[in-house]
Coordinates of C-alpha atoms in Angstrom, one line a residue:
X1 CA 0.0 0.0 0.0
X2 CA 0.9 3.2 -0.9
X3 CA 2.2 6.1 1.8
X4 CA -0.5 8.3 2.2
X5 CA 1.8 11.7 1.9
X6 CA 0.2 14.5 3.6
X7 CA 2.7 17.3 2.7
X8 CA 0.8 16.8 -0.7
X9 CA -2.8 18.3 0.8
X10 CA -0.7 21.2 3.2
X11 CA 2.9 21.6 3.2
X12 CA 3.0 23.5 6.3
X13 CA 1.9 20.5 9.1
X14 CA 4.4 20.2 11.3
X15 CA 2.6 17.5 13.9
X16 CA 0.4 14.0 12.5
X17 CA -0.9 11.3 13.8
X18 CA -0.1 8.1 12.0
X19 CA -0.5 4.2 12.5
X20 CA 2.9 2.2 12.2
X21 CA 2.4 -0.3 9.2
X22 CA 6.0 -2.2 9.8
X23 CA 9.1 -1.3 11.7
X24 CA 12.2 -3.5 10.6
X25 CA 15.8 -3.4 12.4
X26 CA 18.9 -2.6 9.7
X27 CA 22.9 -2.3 10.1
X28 CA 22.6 1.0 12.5
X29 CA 18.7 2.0 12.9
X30 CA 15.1 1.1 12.2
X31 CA 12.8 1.1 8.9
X32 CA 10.1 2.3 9.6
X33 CA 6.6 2.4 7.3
X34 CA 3.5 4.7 8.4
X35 CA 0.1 4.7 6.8
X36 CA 0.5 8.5 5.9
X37 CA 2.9 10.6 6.9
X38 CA 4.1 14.5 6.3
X39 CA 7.6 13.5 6.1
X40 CA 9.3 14.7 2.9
X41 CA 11.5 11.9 1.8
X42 CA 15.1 12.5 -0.1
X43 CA 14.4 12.9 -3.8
X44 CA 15.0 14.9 -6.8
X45 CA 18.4 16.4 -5.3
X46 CA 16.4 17.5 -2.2
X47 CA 17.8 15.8 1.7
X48 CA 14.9 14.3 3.5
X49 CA 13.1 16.2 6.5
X50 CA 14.1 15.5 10.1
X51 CA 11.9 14.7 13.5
X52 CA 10.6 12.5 15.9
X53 CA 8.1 9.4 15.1
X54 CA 7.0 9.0 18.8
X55 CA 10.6 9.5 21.0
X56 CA 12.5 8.0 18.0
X57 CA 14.9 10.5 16.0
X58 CA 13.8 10.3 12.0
X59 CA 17.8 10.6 10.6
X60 CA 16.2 9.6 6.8
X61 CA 13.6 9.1 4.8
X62 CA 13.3 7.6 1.7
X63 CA 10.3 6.6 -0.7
X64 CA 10.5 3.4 -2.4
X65 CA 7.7 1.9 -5.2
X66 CA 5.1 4.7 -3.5
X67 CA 6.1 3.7 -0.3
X68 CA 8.2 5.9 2.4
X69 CA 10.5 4.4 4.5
X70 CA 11.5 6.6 7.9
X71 CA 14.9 5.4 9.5
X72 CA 14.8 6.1 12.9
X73 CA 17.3 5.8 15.4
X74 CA 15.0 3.4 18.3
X75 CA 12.0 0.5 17.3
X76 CA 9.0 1.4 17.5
X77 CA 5.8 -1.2 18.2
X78 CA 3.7 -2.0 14.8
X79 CA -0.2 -0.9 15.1
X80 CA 0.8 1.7 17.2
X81 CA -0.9 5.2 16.8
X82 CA 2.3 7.6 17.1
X83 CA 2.5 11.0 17.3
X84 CA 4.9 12.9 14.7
X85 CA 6.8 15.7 14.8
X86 CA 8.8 17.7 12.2
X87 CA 12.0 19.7 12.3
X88 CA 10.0 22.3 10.6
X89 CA 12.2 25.4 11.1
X90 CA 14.4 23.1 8.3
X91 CA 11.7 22.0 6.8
X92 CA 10.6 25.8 6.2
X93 CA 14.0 26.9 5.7
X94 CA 14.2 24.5 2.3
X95 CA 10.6 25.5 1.1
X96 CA 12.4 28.6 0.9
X97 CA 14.8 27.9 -0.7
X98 CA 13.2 25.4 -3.2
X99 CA 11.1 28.0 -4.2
X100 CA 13.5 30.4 -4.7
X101 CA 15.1 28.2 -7.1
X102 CA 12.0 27.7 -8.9
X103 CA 11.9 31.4 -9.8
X104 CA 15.6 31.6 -10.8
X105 CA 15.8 28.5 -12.4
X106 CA 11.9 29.9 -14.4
X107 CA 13.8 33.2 -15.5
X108 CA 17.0 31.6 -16.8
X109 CA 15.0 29.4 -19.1
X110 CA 12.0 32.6 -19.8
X111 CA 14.8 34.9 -20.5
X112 CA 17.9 32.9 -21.7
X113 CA 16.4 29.4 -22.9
X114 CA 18.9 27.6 -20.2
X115 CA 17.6 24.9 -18.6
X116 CA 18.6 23.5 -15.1
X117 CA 20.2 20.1 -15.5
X118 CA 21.0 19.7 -11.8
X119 CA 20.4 20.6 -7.8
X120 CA 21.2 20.0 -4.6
X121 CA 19.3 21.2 -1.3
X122 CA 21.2 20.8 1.7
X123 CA 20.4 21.9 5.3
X124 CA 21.3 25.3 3.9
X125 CA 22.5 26.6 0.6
X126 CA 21.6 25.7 -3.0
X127 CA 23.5 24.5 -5.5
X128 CA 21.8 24.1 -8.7
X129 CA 23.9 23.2 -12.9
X130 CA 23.0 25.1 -15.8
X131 CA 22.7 23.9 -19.8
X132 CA 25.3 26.5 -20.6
X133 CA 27.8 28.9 -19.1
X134 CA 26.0 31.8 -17.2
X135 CA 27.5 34.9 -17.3
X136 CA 28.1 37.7 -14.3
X137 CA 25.7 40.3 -16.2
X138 CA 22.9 37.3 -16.3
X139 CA 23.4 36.3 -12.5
X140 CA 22.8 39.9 -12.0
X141 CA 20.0 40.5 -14.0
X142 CA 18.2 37.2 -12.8
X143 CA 18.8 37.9 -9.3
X144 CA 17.1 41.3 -9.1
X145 CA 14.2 39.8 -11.4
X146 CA 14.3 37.0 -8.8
X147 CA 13.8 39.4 -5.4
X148 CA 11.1 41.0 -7.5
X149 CA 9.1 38.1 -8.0
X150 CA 9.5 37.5 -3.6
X151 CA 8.5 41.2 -3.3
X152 CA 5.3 40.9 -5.5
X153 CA 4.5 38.0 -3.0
X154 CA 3.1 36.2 -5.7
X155 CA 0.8 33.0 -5.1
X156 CA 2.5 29.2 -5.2
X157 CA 0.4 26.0 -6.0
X158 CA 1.1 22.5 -7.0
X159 CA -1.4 20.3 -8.7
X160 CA -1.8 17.1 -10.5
X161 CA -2.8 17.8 -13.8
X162 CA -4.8 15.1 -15.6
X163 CA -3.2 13.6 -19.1
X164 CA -5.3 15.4 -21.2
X165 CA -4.1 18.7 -19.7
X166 CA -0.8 17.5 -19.2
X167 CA 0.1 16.7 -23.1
X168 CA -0.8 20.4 -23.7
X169 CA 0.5 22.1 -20.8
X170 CA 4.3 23.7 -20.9
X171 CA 6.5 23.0 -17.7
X172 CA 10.2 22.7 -17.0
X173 CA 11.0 18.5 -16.1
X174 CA 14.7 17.5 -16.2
X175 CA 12.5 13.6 -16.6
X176 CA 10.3 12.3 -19.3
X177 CA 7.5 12.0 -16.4
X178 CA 4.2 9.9 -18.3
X179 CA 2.1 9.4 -14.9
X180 CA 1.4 11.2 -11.2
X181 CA 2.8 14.8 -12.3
X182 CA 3.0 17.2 -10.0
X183 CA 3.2 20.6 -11.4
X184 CA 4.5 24.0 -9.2
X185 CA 3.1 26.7 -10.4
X186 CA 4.9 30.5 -9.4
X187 CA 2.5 33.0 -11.1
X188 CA 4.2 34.8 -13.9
X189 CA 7.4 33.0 -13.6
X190 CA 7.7 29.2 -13.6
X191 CA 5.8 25.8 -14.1
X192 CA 8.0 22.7 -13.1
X193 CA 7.2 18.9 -12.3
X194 CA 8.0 18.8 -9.1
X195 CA 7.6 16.7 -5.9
X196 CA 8.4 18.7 -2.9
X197 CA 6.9 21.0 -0.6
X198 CA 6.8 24.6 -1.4
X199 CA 5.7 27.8 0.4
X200 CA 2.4 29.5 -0.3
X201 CA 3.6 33.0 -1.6
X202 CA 6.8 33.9 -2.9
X203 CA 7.0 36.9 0.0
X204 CA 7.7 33.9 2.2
X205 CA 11.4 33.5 0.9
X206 CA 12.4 36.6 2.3
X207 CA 15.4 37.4 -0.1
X208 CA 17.6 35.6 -2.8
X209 CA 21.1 35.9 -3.5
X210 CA 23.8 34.3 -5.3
X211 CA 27.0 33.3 -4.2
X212 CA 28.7 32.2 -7.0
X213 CA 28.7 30.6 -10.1
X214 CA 31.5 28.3 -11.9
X215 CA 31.8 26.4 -15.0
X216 CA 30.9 22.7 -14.7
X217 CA 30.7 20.6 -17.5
X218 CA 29.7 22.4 -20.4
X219 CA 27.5 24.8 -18.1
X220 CA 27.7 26.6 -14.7
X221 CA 27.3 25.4 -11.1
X222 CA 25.4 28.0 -9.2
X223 CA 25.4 28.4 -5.3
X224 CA 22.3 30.5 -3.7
X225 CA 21.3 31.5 -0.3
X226 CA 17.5 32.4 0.2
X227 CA 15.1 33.2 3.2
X228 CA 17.3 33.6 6.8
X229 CA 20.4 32.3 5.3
X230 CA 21.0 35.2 2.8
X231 CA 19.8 37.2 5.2
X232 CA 22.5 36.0 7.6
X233 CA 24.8 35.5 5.1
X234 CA 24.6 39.4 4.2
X235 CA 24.9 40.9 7.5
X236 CA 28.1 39.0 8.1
X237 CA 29.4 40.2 5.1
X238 CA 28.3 43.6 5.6
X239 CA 29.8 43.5 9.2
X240 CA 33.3 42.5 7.5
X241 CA 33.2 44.9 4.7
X242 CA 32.4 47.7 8.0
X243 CA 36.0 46.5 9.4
X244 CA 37.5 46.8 5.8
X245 CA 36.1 50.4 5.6
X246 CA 37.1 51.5 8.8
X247 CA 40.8 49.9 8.3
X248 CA 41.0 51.7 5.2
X249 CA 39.2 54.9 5.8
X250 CA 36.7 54.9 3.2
X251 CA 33.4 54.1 2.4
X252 CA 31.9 50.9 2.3
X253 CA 30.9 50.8 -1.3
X254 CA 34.3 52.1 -2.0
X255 CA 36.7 49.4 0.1
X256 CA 37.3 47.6 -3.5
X257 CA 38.9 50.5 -4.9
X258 CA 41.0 51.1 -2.1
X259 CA 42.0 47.6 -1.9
X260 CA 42.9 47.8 -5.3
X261 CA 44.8 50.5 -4.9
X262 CA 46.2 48.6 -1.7
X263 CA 47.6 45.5 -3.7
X264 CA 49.3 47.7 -6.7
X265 CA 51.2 49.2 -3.7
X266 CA 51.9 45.8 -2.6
X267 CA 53.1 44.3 -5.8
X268 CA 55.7 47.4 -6.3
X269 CA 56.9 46.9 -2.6
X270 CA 57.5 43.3 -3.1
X271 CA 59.0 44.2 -6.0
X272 CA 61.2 46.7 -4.4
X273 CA 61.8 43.9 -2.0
X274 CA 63.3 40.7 -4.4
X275 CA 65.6 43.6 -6.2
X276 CA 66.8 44.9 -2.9
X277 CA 67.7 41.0 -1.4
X278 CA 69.0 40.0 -5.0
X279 CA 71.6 43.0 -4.0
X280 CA 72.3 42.1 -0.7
X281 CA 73.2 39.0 -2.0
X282 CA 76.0 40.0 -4.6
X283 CA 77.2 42.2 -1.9
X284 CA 77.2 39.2 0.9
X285 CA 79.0 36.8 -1.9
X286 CA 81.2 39.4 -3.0
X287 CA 82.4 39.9 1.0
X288 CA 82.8 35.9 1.1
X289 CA 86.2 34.7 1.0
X290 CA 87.4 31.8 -1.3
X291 CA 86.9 28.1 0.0
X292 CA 87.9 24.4 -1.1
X293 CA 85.0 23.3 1.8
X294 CA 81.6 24.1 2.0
X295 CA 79.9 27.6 2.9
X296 CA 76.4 28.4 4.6
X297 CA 75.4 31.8 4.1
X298 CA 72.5 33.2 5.8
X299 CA 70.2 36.1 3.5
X300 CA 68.8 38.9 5.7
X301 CA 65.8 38.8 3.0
X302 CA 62.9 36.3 3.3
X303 CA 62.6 35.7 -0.5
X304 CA 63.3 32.7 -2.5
X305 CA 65.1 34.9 -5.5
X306 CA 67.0 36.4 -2.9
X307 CA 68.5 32.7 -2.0
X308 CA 69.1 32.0 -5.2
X309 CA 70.6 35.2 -5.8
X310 CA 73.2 34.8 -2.8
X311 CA 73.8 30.9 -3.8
X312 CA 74.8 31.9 -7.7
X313 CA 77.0 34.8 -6.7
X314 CA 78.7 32.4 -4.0
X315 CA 78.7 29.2 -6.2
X316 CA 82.0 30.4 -8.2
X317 CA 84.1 30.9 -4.8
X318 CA 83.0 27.7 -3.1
X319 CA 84.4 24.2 -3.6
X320 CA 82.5 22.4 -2.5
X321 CA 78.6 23.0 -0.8
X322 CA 77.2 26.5 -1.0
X323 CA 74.0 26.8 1.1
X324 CA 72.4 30.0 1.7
X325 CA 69.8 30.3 4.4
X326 CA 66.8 32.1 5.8
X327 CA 64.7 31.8 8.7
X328 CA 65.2 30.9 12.5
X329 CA 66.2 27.8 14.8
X330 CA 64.0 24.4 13.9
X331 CA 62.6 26.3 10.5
X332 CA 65.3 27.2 8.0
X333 CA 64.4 27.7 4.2
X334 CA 67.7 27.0 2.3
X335 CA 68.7 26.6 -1.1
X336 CA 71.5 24.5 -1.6
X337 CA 74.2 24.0 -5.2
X338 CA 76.6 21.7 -5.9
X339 CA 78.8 20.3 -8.8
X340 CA 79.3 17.0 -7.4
X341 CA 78.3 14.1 -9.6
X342 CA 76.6 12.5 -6.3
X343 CA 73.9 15.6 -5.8
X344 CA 70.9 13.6 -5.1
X345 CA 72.7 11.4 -2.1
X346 CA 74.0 15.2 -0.7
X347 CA 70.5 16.6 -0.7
X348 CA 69.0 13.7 0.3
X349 CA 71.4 12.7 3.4
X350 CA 71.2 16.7 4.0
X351 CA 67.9 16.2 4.9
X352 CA 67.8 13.1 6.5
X353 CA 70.3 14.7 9.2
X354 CA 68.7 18.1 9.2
X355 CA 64.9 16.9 9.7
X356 CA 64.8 18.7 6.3
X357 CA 62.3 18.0 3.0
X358 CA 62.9 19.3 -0.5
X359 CA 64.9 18.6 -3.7
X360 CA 65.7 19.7 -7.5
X361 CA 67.6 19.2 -10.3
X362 CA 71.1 19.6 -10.7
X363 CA 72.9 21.5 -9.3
X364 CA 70.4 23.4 -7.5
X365 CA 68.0 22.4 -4.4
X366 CA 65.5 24.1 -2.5
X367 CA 63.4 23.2 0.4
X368 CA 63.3 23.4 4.4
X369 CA 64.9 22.2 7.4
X370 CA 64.2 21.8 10.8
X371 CA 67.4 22.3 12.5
X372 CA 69.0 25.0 14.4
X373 CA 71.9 27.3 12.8
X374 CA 74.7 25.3 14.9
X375 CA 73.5 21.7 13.6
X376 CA 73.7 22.5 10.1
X377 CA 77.0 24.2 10.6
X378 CA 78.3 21.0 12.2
X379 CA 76.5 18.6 10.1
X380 CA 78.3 20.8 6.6
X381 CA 81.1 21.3 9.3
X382 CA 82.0 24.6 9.1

């Protein structure tokens, strides 16, 4: 026998009573059957609803041939009459957001002829895959037509067409659906075969707004917010873009352009930087005195180029290991040259001794060790 589902007459029950058909143990919880139940089971990219079927947890919920199955977390007695309860502040929060992504989803195809080819409703946000590459003036456009629609507070129904109807009717299905179609209808924006539950009016979501969107496949993956979470989404990031402004002494809607203007600084500076240490380099090799042994140099500049720098201009006076350093005790950066025809065994007992990692290609390495100054002395004994 069929599940009676009761999220089908009113979407918004958030307490039932129901009559426990079956209740069979699996690997870590219980299967459990009802006669009718308001329990929206995982499909079409959408995570079941959570609750309590007497004092036992619902943790899934899954629909099988027309029948739902509720995994609970204790065993409950068949023929009992139980009372149910839903998590329905998440079951609310996805209405929401289902809806919402009715109305986008509607506009992409009105507007642009793109269909949605994939979704995903978690606990939170929305992820929903595109027929083709969406660009940033389209997520913009459909995003303000989208908070429209939720401003007009514009009616939401759901209805099961008969076949008649069906065979003329235009909807959005990612499935060839023949029998038992459910259509959503948004008023003015969207009709879609659908099987969840869905909020009355579109004032209900609150507010929409995308997060990102970035090419998958041979169309875009884009991630929403609606209802409370964009809402709480946006007053974090307005709290952080207050810091930014005040760090930076300018307007809020202005922080990009000063950050802007921030990194070009930057970039010169570190620019700056690399010349300045590839000088003090040439001027520390120059100051190094010939030697038939091995030479560690330490670079007062915590840049890679720099290292290099001071390990080429030192190479030519050095017979043997030069080995040019930056850092502190237990965390050295180094870049190490030789000419000797064993290179790999040097860098590799190097670091074997030095708890060091890292390697290259003749003649030059580059990596990390952690030592302290003196052991690496002794261990090139200098």
């Amino acid at each position: 026998m069929k599940t009676e589902k009761l999220y089908y007459k009113d979407a918004y029950i958030k307490e039932f009573d129901a009559t426990v058909l079956s209740c069979e143990q699996r690997e870590s919880c219980y299967d459990v059957v009802l006669d009718k139940t308001a329990f929206f089971p995982e499909a079409g990219g959408q995570t079941s609803d959570k609750g309590y079927i007497g004092n036992s947890r619902v943790i899934d919920a899954r629909e099988i041939d027309g029948v739902i199955h509720h995994y609970v977390e204790n065993a409950i007695n068949v023929n009992d009459c139980v009372h149910c309860v839903l998590d329905f502040e998440e079951r609310h929060n996805k209405m929401r957001s289902h809806t919402a992504e009715h109305i986008v989803s509607g506009l992409f195809h009105s507007l642009y002829g793109i269909e949605n080819t994939g979704f995903h409703l978690g606990s939170s946000d929305v992820t929903f895959d595109t027929s083709e590459v969406v660009t940033a003036e389209m997520l913009m456009r459909v995003e303000r037509l989208a908070n429209e629609a939720v401003c007009k507070n514009v009616p939401v129904t759901a209805y099961m067409p008969a076949d008649s109807e069906l065979e003329s009717l235009e909807y959005r299905s990612k499935l060839d659906l023949k029998e038992d179609v459910r259509i959503v209808h948004i008023e003015g924006y969207d009709d879609c075969a659908c099987c969840a539950p869905h909020v009355a009016y579109t004032g209900e979501i609150g507010m929409i707004k995308f997060l990102d969107a970035v090419k998958h496949k041979s169309g875009s993956r884009i991630r929403m917010l609606a209802g409370m979470d964009a809402y709480d989404y946006l007053s974090e990031v307005t709290s952080e873009a207050h810091r930014i402004s005040v760090l930076l002494c300018a307007p809020m809607t202005e922080v990009a352009d000063e950050v802007e203007r921030l990194h070009s600084s930057k970039c010169e500076l570190d620019r700056m930087y690399s010349e300045l240490g590839r000088e003090l380099a040439v001027s520390k090799a120059e100051a190094l005195s010939p030697t038939e042994g091995n030479a560690v140099l330490l670079s007062p500049i915590a840049d890679n180029d720099a290292l290099r720098a001071l390990v080429n201009a030192a190479a030519p006076k050095v017979g043997g290991v030069t080995l040019a350093l930056f850092g502190e005790d237990g965390a050295y950066r180094y870049v190490l040259y030789t000419e000797s025809p064993d290179f790999n065994g040097i860098v590799k007992a190097a670091n074997a001794a030095l708890s060091g990692k890292g390697g290259g290609r003749a003649p030059m390495a580059q990596g990390s060790y952690k030592a302290s100054l003196l052991e690496i002395k002794k261990y090139f004994e200098l």
